[in-house]
């Protein structure tokens, strides 16, 4: 069984006004077994924290990387 970890993230670039925060929220919900938060920061970034099993966090990180690189 994977151990539980917490990550903090900040994604910069063109991430506000394009649905990125909502994408992260929905992706985390679809992966499941995860808690946390995500918001649009004043500096233009999307910030958040997520807690869950390591393999679930890795899936979330990969999804953010793939979505961000498009």
Short mmCIF file of N, CA and C in Angstrom, two decimals, residues 8-57:
data_model
loop_
_atom_site.label_atom_id
_atom_site.label_comp_id
_atom_site.label_asym_id
_atom_site.label_seq_id
_atom_site.Cartn_x
_atom_site.Cartn_y
_atom_site.Cartn_z
N UNK A 8 2.51 20.54 -2.37
CA UNK A 8 2.09 21.91 -2.67
C UNK A 8 2.57 22.19 -4.08
N UNK A 9 1.74 22.89 -4.85
CA UNK A 9 2.13 23.20 -6.23
C UNK A 9 1.74 24.63 -6.60
N UNK A 10 2.49 25.17 -7.55
CA UNK A 10 2.20 26.48 -8.12
C UNK A 10 2.54 26.38 -9.60
N UNK A 11 1.55 26.63 -10.44
CA UNK A 11 1.74 26.55 -11.88
C UNK A 11 1.60 27.97 -12.43
N UNK A 12 2.64 28.41 -13.14
CA UNK A 12 2.63 29.76 -13.69
C UNK A 12 2.54 29.72 -15.20
N UNK A 13 2.30 30.87 -15.78
CA UNK A 13 2.13 30.98 -17.22
C UNK A 13 0.70 31.36 -17.51
N UNK A 14 0.21 30.98 -18.66
CA UNK A 14 -1.18 31.29 -19.03
C UNK A 14 -2.09 30.20 -18.45
N UNK A 15 -2.40 30.34 -17.18
CA UNK A 15 -3.20 29.32 -16.49
C UNK A 15 -4.49 29.86 -15.90
N UNK A 16 -4.66 31.17 -15.88
CA UNK A 16 -5.91 31.74 -15.39
C UNK A 16 -6.77 32.18 -16.57
N UNK A 17 -8.07 31.99 -16.44
CA UNK A 17 -9.00 32.37 -17.50
C UNK A 17 -9.09 31.34 -18.62
N UNK A 18 -8.45 30.18 -18.42
CA UNK A 18 -8.47 29.12 -19.44
C UNK A 18 -9.00 27.80 -18.88
N UNK A 19 -9.49 27.82 -17.64
CA UNK A 19 -10.07 26.62 -17.05
C UNK A 19 -9.08 25.67 -16.39
N UNK A 20 -7.85 26.12 -16.16
CA UNK A 20 -6.84 25.23 -15.60
C UNK A 20 -7.15 24.84 -14.16
N UNK A 21 -7.59 25.81 -13.35
CA UNK A 21 -7.92 25.50 -11.96
C UNK A 21 -9.03 24.46 -11.90
N UNK A 22 -10.04 24.65 -12.70
CA UNK A 22 -11.17 23.72 -12.74
C UNK A 22 -10.73 22.34 -13.24
N UNK A 23 -9.82 22.33 -14.22
CA UNK A 23 -9.27 21.07 -14.73
C UNK A 23 -8.60 20.28 -13.60
N UNK A 24 -7.77 20.96 -12.80
CA UNK A 24 -7.07 20.29 -11.70
C UNK A 24 -8.09 19.73 -10.70
N UNK A 25 -9.08 20.55 -10.37
CA UNK A 25 -10.12 20.14 -9.44
C UNK A 25 -10.83 18.87 -9.92
N UNK A 26 -11.25 18.87 -11.17
CA UNK A 26 -11.96 17.72 -11.73
C UNK A 26 -11.07 16.50 -11.84
N UNK A 27 -9.82 16.71 -12.21
CA UNK A 27 -8.88 15.58 -12.33
C UNK A 27 -8.68 14.92 -10.97
N UNK A 28 -8.48 15.72 -9.93
CA UNK A 28 -8.30 15.17 -8.58
C UNK A 28 -9.53 14.39 -8.15
N UNK A 29 -10.71 14.92 -8.45
CA UNK A 29 -11.95 14.21 -8.10
C UNK A 29 -12.07 12.90 -8.87
N UNK A 30 -11.66 12.90 -10.13
CA UNK A 30 -11.77 11.67 -10.93
C UNK A 30 -10.75 10.61 -10.48
N UNK A 31 -9.59 11.05 -10.03
CA UNK A 31 -8.59 10.11 -9.51
C UNK A 31 -9.10 9.52 -8.20
N UNK A 32 -9.70 10.36 -7.36
CA UNK A 32 -10.29 9.91 -6.10
C UNK A 32 -9.27 9.70 -5.00
N UNK A 33 -9.78 9.44 -3.80
CA UNK A 33 -8.94 9.19 -2.62
C UNK A 33 -7.90 10.28 -2.41
N UNK A 34 -8.33 11.53 -2.52
CA UNK A 34 -7.41 12.65 -2.42
C UNK A 34 -8.16 13.82 -1.79
N UNK A 35 -7.45 14.64 -1.03
CA UNK A 35 -8.05 15.86 -0.49
C UNK A 35 -7.12 17.02 -0.78
N UNK A 36 -7.64 18.22 -0.65
CA UNK A 36 -6.81 19.39 -0.87
C UNK A 36 -7.60 20.58 -1.36
N UNK A 37 -6.89 21.52 -1.95
CA UNK A 37 -7.52 22.74 -2.45
C UNK A 37 -6.72 23.27 -3.63
N UNK A 38 -7.36 24.14 -4.43
CA UNK A 38 -6.71 24.78 -5.57
C UNK A 38 -7.38 26.14 -5.77
N UNK A 39 -6.57 27.16 -6.11
CA UNK A 39 -7.12 28.50 -6.29
C UNK A 39 -6.32 29.29 -7.32
N UNK A 40 -6.96 30.34 -7.84
CA UNK A 40 -6.27 31.29 -8.70
C UNK A 40 -5.62 32.32 -7.79
N UNK A 41 -4.30 32.44 -7.84
CA UNK A 41 -3.57 33.37 -6.99
C UNK A 41 -3.53 34.76 -7.61
N UNK A 42 -3.30 35.76 -6.78
CA UNK A 42 -3.24 37.14 -7.25
C UNK A 42 -2.09 37.38 -8.22
N UNK A 43 -1.03 36.56 -8.13
CA UNK A 43 0.13 36.74 -9.01
C UNK A 43 -0.07 36.13 -10.39
N UNK A 44 -1.26 35.59 -10.67
CA UNK A 44 -1.55 35.01 -11.97
C UNK A 44 -1.33 33.51 -12.06
N UNK A 45 -0.81 32.93 -10.99
CA UNK A 45 -0.55 31.49 -10.96
C UNK A 45 -1.78 30.74 -10.46
N UNK A 46 -1.74 29.43 -10.60
CA UNK A 46 -2.72 28.55 -9.96
C UNK A 46 -1.94 27.79 -8.88
N UNK A 47 -2.41 27.88 -7.64
CA UNK A 47 -1.73 27.26 -6.51
C UNK A 47 -2.65 26.25 -5.84
N UNK A 48 -2.04 25.30 -5.16
CA UNK A 48 -2.85 24.35 -4.42
C UNK A 48 -2.03 23.38 -3.60
N UNK A 49 -2.74 22.54 -2.90
CA UNK A 49 -2.16 21.44 -2.14
C UNK A 49 -3.04 20.22 -2.37
N UNK A 50 -2.41 19.08 -2.37
CA UNK A 50 -3.15 17.83 -2.50
C UNK A 50 -2.53 16.81 -1.56
N UNK A 51 -3.37 15.97 -0.98
CA UNK A 51 -2.90 14.91 -0.10
C UNK A 51 -3.57 13.61 -0.52
N UNK A 52 -2.75 12.57 -0.60
CA UNK A 52 -3.28 11.27 -0.96
C UNK A 52 -2.16 10.26 -1.13
N UNK A 53 -2.52 9.10 -1.64
CA UNK A 53 -1.53 8.05 -1.89
C UNK A 53 -0.54 8.55 -2.95
N UNK A 54 0.69 8.14 -2.83
CA UNK A 54 1.75 8.59 -3.74
C UNK A 54 1.37 8.35 -5.20
N UNK A 55 0.84 7.17 -5.53
CA UNK A 55 0.51 6.90 -6.93
C UNK A 55 -0.59 7.82 -7.44
N UNK A 56 -1.52 8.23 -6.59
CA UNK A 56 -2.57 9.17 -7.00
C UNK A 56 -2.00 10.57 -7.21
N UNK A 57 -1.09 10.98 -6.34
CA UNK A 57 -0.45 12.29 -6.50
C UNK A 57 0.37 12.32 -7.78
#
